[in-house]
Tab-separated table of C-alpha atoms in Angstrom:
chain	number	residue	atom	x	y	z
A	1	UNK	CA	2.746	8.746	-1.503
A	2	UNK	CA	5.869	9.065	0.641
A	3	UNK	CA	7.091	11.985	-1.396
A	4	UNK	CA	4.096	14.039	-0.267
A	5	UNK	CA	5.351	13.868	3.298
A	6	UNK	CA	8.945	14.522	2.382
A	7	UNK	CA	11.945	12.331	3.025
A	8	UNK	CA	12.212	12.791	6.782
A	9	UNK	CA	13.922	9.795	8.377
A	10	UNK	CA	14.028	8.895	12.048
A	11	UNK	CA	17.363	8.808	13.854
A	12	UNK	CA	17.648	4.973	13.696
A	13	UNK	CA	16.885	5.106	9.980
A	14	UNK	CA	19.491	7.826	9.413
A	15	UNK	CA	22.128	5.873	11.339
A	16	UNK	CA	21.306	2.677	9.427
A	17	UNK	CA	21.777	4.400	6.069
A	18	UNK	CA	25.027	6.080	7.128
A	19	UNK	CA	26.536	2.932	8.660
A	20	UNK	CA	25.502	0.768	5.719
A	21	UNK	CA	27.054	3.223	3.260
A	22	UNK	CA	30.264	3.111	5.321
A	23	UNK	CA	30.249	-0.696	5.225
A	24	UNK	CA	29.572	-0.939	1.490
A	25	UNK	CA	32.384	1.509	0.758
A	26	UNK	CA	34.725	-0.634	2.876
A	27	UNK	CA	33.890	-3.898	1.064
A	28	UNK	CA	34.252	-2.090	-2.268
A	29	UNK	CA	37.697	-0.825	-1.223
A	30	UNK	CA	38.670	-4.398	-0.326
A	31	UNK	CA	37.399	-5.564	-3.745
A	32	UNK	CA	35.061	-7.999	-2.001
A	33	UNK	CA	31.811	-6.713	-3.480
A	34	UNK	CA	30.411	-4.021	-5.749
A	35	UNK	CA	26.820	-3.237	-6.658
A	36	UNK	CA	27.296	-2.467	-10.363
A	37	UNK	CA	27.159	-5.745	-12.319
A	38	UNK	CA	29.109	-4.106	-15.141
A	39	UNK	CA	32.022	-3.246	-12.860
A	40	UNK	CA	32.355	-6.709	-11.319
A	41	UNK	CA	34.158	-8.332	-14.308
A	42	UNK	CA	36.866	-5.645	-14.084
A	43	UNK	CA	37.559	-6.495	-10.455
A	44	UNK	CA	39.570	-9.627	-11.302
A	45	UNK	CA	42.438	-7.626	-12.807
A	46	UNK	CA	42.316	-5.233	-9.855
A	47	UNK	CA	42.398	-8.077	-7.315
A	48	UNK	CA	45.444	-9.614	-9.031
A	49	UNK	CA	47.227	-6.271	-9.368
A	50	UNK	CA	47.036	-6.098	-13.151
A	51	UNK	CA	45.307	-2.708	-13.051
A	52	UNK	CA	45.472	0.266	-10.723
A	53	UNK	CA	42.957	1.529	-8.199
A	54	UNK	CA	42.520	4.785	-10.093
A	55	UNK	CA	41.828	2.978	-13.382
A	56	UNK	CA	39.227	0.738	-11.731
A	57	UNK	CA	37.636	3.775	-10.094
A	58	UNK	CA	37.387	5.461	-13.486
A	59	UNK	CA	35.606	2.404	-14.908
A	60	UNK	CA	33.193	2.357	-11.966
A	61	UNK	CA	32.436	6.064	-12.290
A	62	UNK	CA	31.902	5.823	-16.041
A	63	UNK	CA	29.473	2.920	-15.693
A	64	UNK	CA	27.616	4.306	-12.668
A	65	UNK	CA	27.342	8.094	-12.931
A	66	UNK	CA	24.372	8.071	-15.300
A	67	UNK	CA	22.415	5.729	-13.056
A	68	UNK	CA	23.195	7.748	-9.915
A	69	UNK	CA	22.125	11.157	-11.188
A	70	UNK	CA	19.714	10.113	-13.930
A	71	UNK	CA	17.846	7.301	-12.164
A	72	UNK	CA	18.744	6.956	-8.486
A	73	UNK	CA	18.231	10.580	-7.444
A	74	UNK	CA	15.067	11.209	-9.521
A	75	UNK	CA	13.457	7.965	-8.338
A	76	UNK	CA	14.203	8.769	-4.701
A	77	UNK	CA	12.891	12.315	-5.000
A	78	UNK	CA	9.718	11.310	-6.847
A	79	UNK	CA	8.839	8.251	-4.745
A	80	UNK	CA	10.188	9.299	-1.351
A	81	UNK	CA	11.920	5.915	-1.080
A	82	UNK	CA	15.684	5.310	-1.238
A	83	UNK	CA	17.106	2.924	-3.822
A	84	UNK	CA	20.365	1.015	-4.465
A	85	UNK	CA	21.481	3.240	-7.354
A	86	UNK	CA	21.514	6.244	-5.028
A	87	UNK	CA	23.115	4.474	-2.063
A	88	UNK	CA	25.395	1.738	-3.380
A	89	UNK	CA	26.700	2.938	-6.736
A	90	UNK	CA	28.377	5.996	-5.141
A	91	UNK	CA	29.889	3.834	-2.399
A	92	UNK	CA	31.287	1.542	-5.118
A	93	UNK	CA	33.129	4.556	-6.495
A	94	UNK	CA	34.156	6.059	-3.154
A	95	UNK	CA	35.415	2.737	-1.819
A	96	UNK	CA	37.571	2.120	-4.867
A	97	UNK	CA	38.738	5.743	-4.864
A	98	UNK	CA	39.940	5.706	-1.238
A	99	UNK	CA	43.733	5.156	-1.130
A	100	UNK	CA	43.618	3.908	2.464
A	101	UNK	CA	41.394	1.283	4.043
A	102	UNK	CA	40.393	3.503	6.974
A	103	UNK	CA	39.345	6.305	4.620
A	104	UNK	CA	36.840	4.207	2.642
A	105	UNK	CA	34.210	3.865	5.407
A	106	UNK	CA	34.568	7.565	6.236
A	107	UNK	CA	33.836	8.516	2.625
A	108	UNK	CA	30.939	6.080	2.526
A	109	UNK	CA	29.487	7.448	5.739
A	110	UNK	CA	29.852	10.958	4.342
A	111	UNK	CA	27.810	9.992	1.283
A	112	UNK	CA	25.170	8.414	3.524
A	113	UNK	CA	24.950	11.684	5.459
A	114	UNK	CA	24.549	13.633	2.217
A	115	UNK	CA	21.659	11.372	1.243
A	116	UNK	CA	19.766	11.423	4.550
A	117	UNK	CA	20.211	15.130	5.217
A	118	UNK	CA	20.635	16.675	1.775
A	119	UNK	CA	17.933	14.812	-0.110
A	120	UNK	CA	15.178	16.023	2.189
A	121	UNK	CA	16.331	19.600	1.755
A	122	UNK	CA	16.340	19.230	-2.020
A	123	UNK	CA	12.856	17.729	-1.805
A	124	UNK	CA	11.518	20.685	0.186
A	125	UNK	CA	13.104	23.247	-2.131
A	126	UNK	CA	11.729	21.508	-5.232
A	127	UNK	CA	8.192	21.353	-3.813
A	128	UNK	CA	8.300	25.121	-3.149
A	129	UNK	CA	9.132	25.965	-6.767
A	130	UNK	CA	6.434	27.420	-9.068
A	131	UNK	CA	6.791	24.331	-11.278
A	132	UNK	CA	6.788	21.386	-8.856
A	133	UNK	CA	8.482	18.798	-11.029
A	134	UNK	CA	8.841	16.271	-8.184
A	135	UNK	CA	5.085	16.012	-7.753
A	136	UNK	CA	4.809	15.736	-11.533
A	137	UNK	CA	7.321	12.872	-11.510
A	138	UNK	CA	4.900	10.814	-9.457
A	139	UNK	CA	3.054	10.363	-12.752
A	140	UNK	CA	5.778	7.816	-13.530
A	141	UNK	CA	4.394	5.336	-11.011
A	142	UNK	CA	1.401	4.111	-13.045
A	143	UNK	CA	3.231	3.149	-16.270
A	144	UNK	CA	6.137	1.665	-14.311
A	145	UNK	CA	3.880	-0.547	-12.205
A	146	UNK	CA	1.573	-1.713	-14.989
A	147	UNK	CA	4.029	-2.089	-17.888
A	148	UNK	CA	6.436	-3.886	-15.568
A	149	UNK	CA	3.707	-6.533	-15.191
A	150	UNK	CA	4.370	-7.637	-18.783
A	151	UNK	CA	7.990	-8.681	-18.341
A	152	UNK	CA	7.178	-12.438	-18.059
A	153	UNK	CA	5.254	-12.209	-21.343
A	154	UNK	CA	8.281	-10.682	-23.080
A	155	UNK	CA	10.625	-13.307	-21.642
A	156	UNK	CA	8.335	-16.188	-22.672
A	157	UNK	CA	7.974	-14.782	-26.192
A	158	UNK	CA	11.724	-14.375	-26.649
A	159	UNK	CA	12.556	-17.869	-25.395
A	160	UNK	CA	9.572	-20.001	-26.380
A	161	UNK	CA	8.024	-18.223	-29.345
A	162	UNK	CA	4.990	-16.167	-30.283
A	163	UNK	CA	2.326	-18.752	-29.482
A	164	UNK	CA	3.385	-19.195	-25.875
A	165	UNK	CA	3.949	-15.437	-25.577
A	166	UNK	CA	0.456	-14.657	-26.863
A	167	UNK	CA	-1.071	-17.206	-24.480
A	168	UNK	CA	0.843	-15.702	-21.550
A	169	UNK	CA	-0.281	-12.217	-22.564
A	170	UNK	CA	-3.956	-13.229	-22.652
A	171	UNK	CA	-3.662	-14.945	-19.266
A	172	UNK	CA	-1.926	-11.943	-17.670
A	173	UNK	CA	-4.486	-9.483	-19.062
A	174	UNK	CA	-7.348	-11.607	-17.745
A	175	UNK	CA	-5.708	-11.849	-14.314
A	176	UNK	CA	-5.122	-8.080	-14.134
A	177	UNK	CA	-8.785	-7.408	-14.951
A	178	UNK	CA	-9.897	-10.065	-12.442
A	179	UNK	CA	-7.689	-8.626	-9.694
A	180	UNK	CA	-8.938	-5.078	-10.268
A	181	UNK	CA	-12.527	-6.314	-10.076
A	182	UNK	CA	-12.358	-8.845	-7.231
A	183	UNK	CA	-9.409	-7.615	-5.097
A	184	UNK	CA	-9.284	-3.823	-5.633
A	185	UNK	CA	-6.929	-3.279	-2.683
A	186	UNK	CA	-4.267	-5.549	-4.180
A	187	UNK	CA	-1.764	-4.331	-6.758
A	188	UNK	CA	-3.417	-5.373	-10.015
A	189	UNK	CA	-0.298	-6.920	-11.540
A	190	UNK	CA	0.704	-9.085	-8.579
A	191	UNK	CA	-1.192	-12.266	-9.510
A	192	UNK	CA	-0.471	-11.832	-13.222
A	193	UNK	CA	3.284	-11.601	-12.658
A	194	UNK	CA	3.251	-14.645	-10.390
A	195	UNK	CA	1.515	-16.790	-13.003
A	196	UNK	CA	3.738	-15.448	-15.802
A	197	UNK	CA	6.978	-16.215	-13.960
A	198	UNK	CA	5.766	-19.677	-12.956
A	199	UNK	CA	4.840	-20.393	-16.573
A	200	UNK	CA	8.282	-19.273	-17.754
A	201	UNK	CA	10.095	-21.446	-15.201
A	202	UNK	CA	7.810	-24.399	-15.954
A	203	UNK	CA	8.483	-24.175	-19.675
A	204	UNK	CA	12.233	-23.932	-19.075
A	205	UNK	CA	12.323	-26.934	-16.736
A	206	UNK	CA	10.184	-28.939	-19.172
A	207	UNK	CA	12.580	-28.148	-22.022
A	208	UNK	CA	15.601	-29.197	-19.955
A	209	UNK	CA	13.934	-32.458	-18.912
A	210	UNK	CA	12.952	-33.267	-22.496
A	211	UNK	CA	16.485	-32.492	-23.677
A	212	UNK	CA	18.018	-34.702	-20.958
A	213	UNK	CA	15.727	-37.577	-21.932
A	214	UNK	CA	16.660	-37.146	-25.587
A	215	UNK	CA	20.370	-37.099	-24.691
A	216	UNK	CA	20.023	-40.294	-22.652
A	217	UNK	CA	18.202	-42.047	-25.477
A	218	UNK	CA	20.840	-40.898	-27.954
A	219	UNK	CA	23.642	-42.243	-25.761
A	220	UNK	CA	21.808	-45.522	-25.272
A	221	UNK	CA	21.264	-45.833	-29.017
A	222	UNK	CA	24.925	-45.109	-29.669
A	223	UNK	CA	25.891	-47.756	-27.106
A	224	UNK	CA	23.651	-50.351	-28.731
A	225	UNK	CA	25.055	-49.500	-32.132
A	226	UNK	CA	28.593	-49.873	-30.832
A	227	UNK	CA	27.673	-53.196	-29.194
A	228	UNK	CA	26.290	-54.613	-32.414
A	229	UNK	CA	29.647	-54.039	-34.067
A	230	UNK	CA	31.357	-56.711	-31.990
A	231	UNK	CA	33.162	-57.071	-28.698
A	232	UNK	CA	35.889	-54.584	-29.498
A	233	UNK	CA	33.344	-52.016	-30.669
A	234	UNK	CA	31.262	-52.481	-27.539
A	235	UNK	CA	34.314	-52.122	-25.332
A	236	UNK	CA	35.404	-49.000	-27.201
A	237	UNK	CA	31.893	-47.536	-26.993
A	238	UNK	CA	31.728	-48.168	-23.240
A	239	UNK	CA	35.108	-46.556	-22.742
A	240	UNK	CA	34.080	-43.507	-24.789
A	241	UNK	CA	30.773	-43.133	-22.955
A	242	UNK	CA	32.461	-43.397	-19.552
A	243	UNK	CA	35.116	-40.883	-20.493
A	244	UNK	CA	32.844	-38.337	-22.194
A	245	UNK	CA	31.293	-36.572	-19.195
A	246	UNK	CA	34.501	-36.306	-17.202
A	247	UNK	CA	35.705	-32.691	-17.188
A	248	UNK	CA	39.384	-31.954	-17.674
A	249	UNK	CA	41.231	-31.782	-14.386
A	250	UNK	CA	43.199	-28.721	-15.425
A	251	UNK	CA	40.150	-26.702	-16.519
A	252	UNK	CA	41.267	-23.070	-15.950
A	253	UNK	CA	37.718	-21.794	-15.412
A	254	UNK	CA	37.007	-24.431	-12.770
A	255	UNK	CA	40.232	-23.477	-11.004
A	256	UNK	CA	39.322	-19.776	-11.161
A	257	UNK	CA	35.807	-20.409	-9.843
A	258	UNK	CA	37.188	-22.472	-6.959
A	259	UNK	CA	39.719	-19.843	-5.922
A	260	UNK	CA	37.140	-17.028	-6.165
A	261	UNK	CA	34.638	-18.905	-4.018
A	262	UNK	CA	37.360	-19.687	-1.462
A	263	UNK	CA	38.371	-16.004	-1.343
A	264	UNK	CA	34.799	-14.925	-0.589
A	265	UNK	CA	34.366	-17.610	2.077
A	266	UNK	CA	37.381	-16.238	3.965
A	267	UNK	CA	35.417	-13.052	4.598
A	268	UNK	CA	32.148	-14.773	5.534
A	269	UNK	CA	31.645	-12.838	8.836
A	270	UNK	CA	31.959	-9.509	7.020
A	271	UNK	CA	29.458	-10.623	4.386
A	272	UNK	CA	27.058	-11.696	7.115
A	273	UNK	CA	27.216	-8.189	8.609
A	274	UNK	CA	26.606	-6.751	5.141
A	275	UNK	CA	23.593	-9.009	4.589
A	276	UNK	CA	22.189	-8.046	7.978
A	277	UNK	CA	22.541	-4.335	7.183
A	278	UNK	CA	20.861	-4.533	3.776
A	279	UNK	CA	18.021	-6.629	5.166
A	280	UNK	CA	17.439	-4.195	8.057
A	281	UNK	CA	17.339	-1.268	5.611
A	282	UNK	CA	14.696	-3.089	3.550
A	283	UNK	CA	12.708	-3.905	6.691
A	284	UNK	CA	12.429	-0.195	7.517
A	285	UNK	CA	10.389	0.372	4.324
A	286	UNK	CA	12.426	3.434	3.385
A	287	UNK	CA	14.247	1.539	0.652
A	288	UNK	CA	13.183	-0.223	-2.542
A	289	UNK	CA	15.326	-2.578	-4.585
A	290	UNK	CA	13.954	-1.498	-7.964
A	291	UNK	CA	11.934	1.070	-9.879
A	292	UNK	CA	8.567	-0.644	-9.467
A	293	UNK	CA	9.407	-1.661	-5.906
A	294	UNK	CA	10.059	1.937	-4.864
A	295	UNK	CA	6.592	3.063	-5.913
A	296	UNK	CA	4.935	-0.020	-4.396
A	297	UNK	CA	6.583	0.679	-1.048
A	298	UNK	CA	5.616	4.345	-1.331
A	299	UNK	CA	1.986	3.248	-1.817
A	300	UNK	CA	2.178	0.818	1.111
A	301	UNK	CA	1.981	-2.363	-0.991
A	302	UNK	CA	4.723	-4.163	0.930
A	303	UNK	CA	3.843	-7.764	0.072
A	304	UNK	CA	3.574	-6.885	-3.628
A	305	UNK	CA	6.970	-5.156	-3.436
A	306	UNK	CA	8.427	-8.341	-1.943
A	307	UNK	CA	6.875	-10.322	-4.783
A	308	UNK	CA	8.389	-8.066	-7.450
A	309	UNK	CA	11.893	-8.200	-6.008
A	310	UNK	CA	11.570	-11.967	-5.584
A	311	UNK	CA	11.156	-12.195	-9.360
A	312	UNK	CA	14.216	-9.981	-9.824
A	313	UNK	CA	16.113	-12.492	-7.723
A	314	UNK	CA	15.431	-15.196	-10.342
A	315	UNK	CA	16.473	-12.888	-13.154
A	316	UNK	CA	19.771	-11.769	-11.666
A	317	UNK	CA	20.932	-14.888	-9.794
A	318	UNK	CA	22.858	-16.454	-12.734
A	319	UNK	CA	24.503	-13.148	-13.675
A	320	UNK	CA	25.616	-12.369	-10.121
A	321	UNK	CA	26.751	-15.950	-9.449
A	322	UNK	CA	28.849	-16.276	-12.603
A	323	UNK	CA	30.437	-12.815	-12.358
A	324	UNK	CA	31.209	-13.380	-8.668
A	325	UNK	CA	32.837	-16.748	-9.381
A	326	UNK	CA	34.768	-15.344	-12.329
A	327	UNK	CA	35.987	-12.168	-10.609
A	328	UNK	CA	36.161	-12.962	-6.889
A	329	UNK	CA	33.908	-9.980	-6.083
A	330	UNK	CA	30.342	-10.495	-4.867
A	331	UNK	CA	27.262	-8.275	-5.138
A	332	UNK	CA	26.576	-5.675	-2.450
A	333	UNK	CA	23.050	-7.063	-2.145
A	334	UNK	CA	24.102	-10.636	-2.892
A	335	UNK	CA	21.535	-12.362	-5.078
A	336	UNK	CA	19.075	-9.617	-3.923
A	337	UNK	CA	17.011	-12.180	-1.976
A	338	UNK	CA	17.558	-10.075	1.168
A	339	UNK	CA	15.300	-7.381	-0.312
A	340	UNK	CA	11.979	-9.292	-0.270
A	341	UNK	CA	12.880	-11.052	2.969
A	342	UNK	CA	13.613	-7.704	4.607
A	343	UNK	CA	10.329	-6.149	3.446
A	344	UNK	CA	8.374	-8.929	5.141
A	345	UNK	CA	10.276	-9.091	8.430
A	346	UNK	CA	8.273	-7.798	11.441
A	347	UNK	CA	11.206	-6.063	13.168
A	348	UNK	CA	14.852	-5.076	12.572
A	349	UNK	CA	16.292	-7.760	14.881
A	350	UNK	CA	14.735	-10.613	12.921
A	351	UNK	CA	15.688	-8.850	9.685
A	352	UNK	CA	19.344	-8.692	10.767
A	353	UNK	CA	19.371	-12.388	11.678
A	354	UNK	CA	17.654	-13.362	8.423
A	355	UNK	CA	19.932	-11.177	6.296
A	356	UNK	CA	23.082	-12.583	7.889
A	357	UNK	CA	21.824	-16.143	7.420
A	358	UNK	CA	20.881	-15.567	3.786
A	359	UNK	CA	24.279	-14.094	2.911
A	360	UNK	CA	26.053	-16.948	4.707
A	361	UNK	CA	24.087	-19.530	2.721
A	362	UNK	CA	24.693	-17.682	-0.543
A	363	UNK	CA	28.454	-17.459	-0.034
A	364	UNK	CA	28.775	-21.073	1.089
A	365	UNK	CA	26.600	-22.349	-1.782
A	366	UNK	CA	28.166	-20.199	-4.500
A	367	UNK	CA	30.245	-22.970	-6.104
A	368	UNK	CA	27.320	-25.406	-6.026
A	369	UNK	CA	25.010	-22.829	-7.569
A	370	UNK	CA	27.480	-22.334	-10.408
A	371	UNK	CA	27.591	-26.092	-11.071
A	372	UNK	CA	23.781	-26.416	-11.018
A	373	UNK	CA	23.377	-23.522	-13.452
A	374	UNK	CA	25.777	-25.297	-15.810
A	375	UNK	CA	23.442	-28.326	-15.891
A	376	UNK	CA	20.227	-26.342	-16.549
A	377	UNK	CA	20.845	-24.381	-19.750
A	378	UNK	CA	17.197	-23.503	-20.400
A	379	UNK	CA	16.662	-22.249	-16.853
A	380	UNK	CA	19.858	-20.226	-17.143
A	381	UNK	CA	18.631	-18.803	-20.464
A	382	UNK	CA	15.283	-18.009	-18.851
A	383	UNK	CA	17.029	-15.865	-16.262
A	384	UNK	CA	18.787	-13.935	-19.002
A	385	UNK	CA	15.537	-13.441	-20.911
A	386	UNK	CA	13.835	-12.424	-17.667
A	387	UNK	CA	16.517	-9.858	-16.918
A	388	UNK	CA	16.386	-8.424	-20.438
A	389	UNK	CA	12.580	-8.320	-20.354
A	390	UNK	CA	12.647	-6.407	-17.072
A	391	UNK	CA	14.986	-3.866	-18.662
A	392	UNK	CA	12.892	-3.507	-21.820
A	393	UNK	CA	9.591	-3.081	-20.006
A	394	UNK	CA	11.067	-0.564	-17.574
A	395	UNK	CA	12.741	1.468	-20.330
A	396	UNK	CA	9.393	1.951	-22.061
A	397	UNK	CA	7.584	2.567	-18.777
A	398	UNK	CA	10.111	5.142	-17.588
A	399	UNK	CA	10.065	6.960	-20.939
A	400	UNK	CA	6.270	7.011	-21.046
A	401	UNK	CA	6.044	8.042	-17.396
A	402	UNK	CA	8.585	10.806	-17.927
A	403	UNK	CA	6.506	12.211	-20.787
A	404	UNK	CA	3.433	12.058	-18.545
A	405	UNK	CA	5.389	14.000	-15.923
A	406	UNK	CA	6.454	16.510	-18.567
A	407	UNK	CA	2.829	16.987	-19.593
A	408	UNK	CA	1.779	17.449	-15.958
A	409	UNK	CA	4.322	20.177	-15.296
A	410	UNK	CA	4.356	21.974	-18.638
A	411	UNK	CA	1.812	20.512	-21.099
A	412	UNK	CA	3.078	20.695	-24.680
A	413	UNK	CA	6.111	22.790	-23.799
A	414	UNK	CA	7.083	20.302	-21.119
A	415	UNK	CA	6.791	17.401	-23.562
A	416	UNK	CA	8.843	19.345	-26.105
A	417	UNK	CA	11.662	19.978	-23.630
A	418	UNK	CA	11.762	16.540	-22.004
A	419	UNK	CA	11.200	14.604	-25.230
A	420	UNK	CA	13.699	16.820	-27.026
A	421	UNK	CA	16.374	16.230	-24.393
A	422	UNK	CA	15.768	12.472	-24.595
A	423	UNK	CA	16.062	12.497	-28.400
A	424	UNK	CA	19.160	14.693	-28.214
A	425	UNK	CA	20.748	12.169	-25.868
A	426	UNK	CA	19.986	9.411	-28.386
A	427	UNK	CA	21.438	11.455	-31.263
A	428	UNK	CA	24.630	12.149	-29.278
A	429	UNK	CA	25.278	8.442	-28.740
A	430	UNK	CA	23.650	8.203	-25.275
A	431	UNK	CA	26.129	9.975	-22.987
A	432	UNK	CA	23.425	9.313	-20.358
A	433	UNK	CA	22.312	5.672	-20.335
A	434	UNK	CA	18.879	5.161	-21.867
A	435	UNK	CA	17.239	3.957	-18.640
A	436	UNK	CA	18.261	7.145	-16.839
A	437	UNK	CA	17.947	9.619	-19.706
A	438	UNK	CA	14.204	10.292	-19.414
A	439	UNK	CA	14.082	10.948	-15.625
A	440	UNK	CA	17.170	13.147	-15.953
A	441	UNK	CA	15.406	15.036	-18.751
A	442	UNK	CA	12.423	15.624	-16.437
A	443	UNK	CA	14.690	17.162	-13.789
A	444	UNK	CA	16.422	19.391	-16.337
A	445	UNK	CA	13.084	20.248	-17.935
A	446	UNK	CA	11.630	21.192	-14.562
A	447	UNK	CA	14.521	23.557	-13.887
A	448	UNK	CA	14.162	25.122	-17.359
A	449	UNK	CA	10.424	25.640	-16.898
A	450	UNK	CA	11.064	27.400	-13.597
A	451	UNK	CA	13.644	29.638	-15.270
A	452	UNK	CA	11.151	30.465	-18.028
A	453	UNK	CA	8.559	31.295	-15.369
A	454	UNK	CA	10.957	33.655	-13.608
A	455	UNK	CA	11.612	35.318	-16.987
A	456	UNK	CA	7.827	35.686	-17.366
A	457	UNK	CA	7.848	33.424	-20.423
A	458	UNK	CA	5.855	30.538	-18.975
A	459	UNK	CA	2.833	30.263	-16.711
A	460	UNK	CA	2.758	27.094	-14.573
A	461	UNK	CA	-0.241	24.839	-14.973
A	462	UNK	CA	-2.831	24.943	-12.207
A	463	UNK	CA	-2.786	21.796	-10.067
């Protein structure tokens, strides 16, 4: 894996990270985009001057700190691949924190420099310790990759019931076994995830089509019933049917969505530069858009990584679109479609062109996407179930992988420390978010085991 060779980046890669961090801090300062989906709804009050920069910064820090230090840093150190929690959540905070526009990109560039130069040093120091907890954390890759495969099954079960969920589970298991047997060089979950997501989308579209047909028949039946009541009843029924679908002209949400989309379109060139930068970073294969993606890229499974992040795109599109239209602030990675496109691009020039084009299309189509999502309720619900299923599968996978890492670095004592820290975090009301609590516990546990070794109270396991 990449972590075995350290986190050495070439000069072009270092410059790309630093410049992109500077750019993301600038757009955050301008309240044009943030990476944290939880922060985006708060941006509306900031844009309209109803809250202060310092208050918005505090919200961003509170919602992001756990992910930065508990998930972003451990994932980067264990996989050897950078991730958006490590790069873009800090630039959200630094951009909002900067009191002056010119200072924001300087702070962002400074963070990028810390990442590209400091992370490699931390990696080398950690690998030289008696208890090498970074190598142990690579144990997380197997449960993350394989349990992540089940997210379509969870989404189908939640939305369409146990029968469909059980059928999807059997199909995915059979496809995983088939892939391992017939195509051993392919990531075993790739085909299974593809079929699961297609089944979910197919079921959602089918439900929407059936519901539309039922609605049309109901309206036709109501019209016939009104017509049988006489001329006046027919005329009244026709007037009611014609008037029913017309939305109110003074709809406040429609007005807000229109103004937010127009605000983002005014900065289209800047967004195109942002899209180009994110896509180029992905093309360099030093960056992964998610937990599973990071380990796939570290293992050299680039096409499978693109596949995984393509599914994330479906899960997060409705959330990003609606929060962007409601707040006037977009996502740093847009709808995240630039990730899989970037992985597959043959060179940085084509990646930059593709990323700029994708962001331009996303910004220009934002209002239309919002309207389409409003007409496909089941598909919109599927995206929410997909997003929740991704979170649930990864939470279990990360916890299980963290315990495997604890066992690798300290056997029973390691499990006691890491599991105990995770349970303590739960008992204290989760001051560290659940997704990040287990990897953070591994880092703390690794430090404690090294301290115990130096006190001659613990003998590291032989590798």
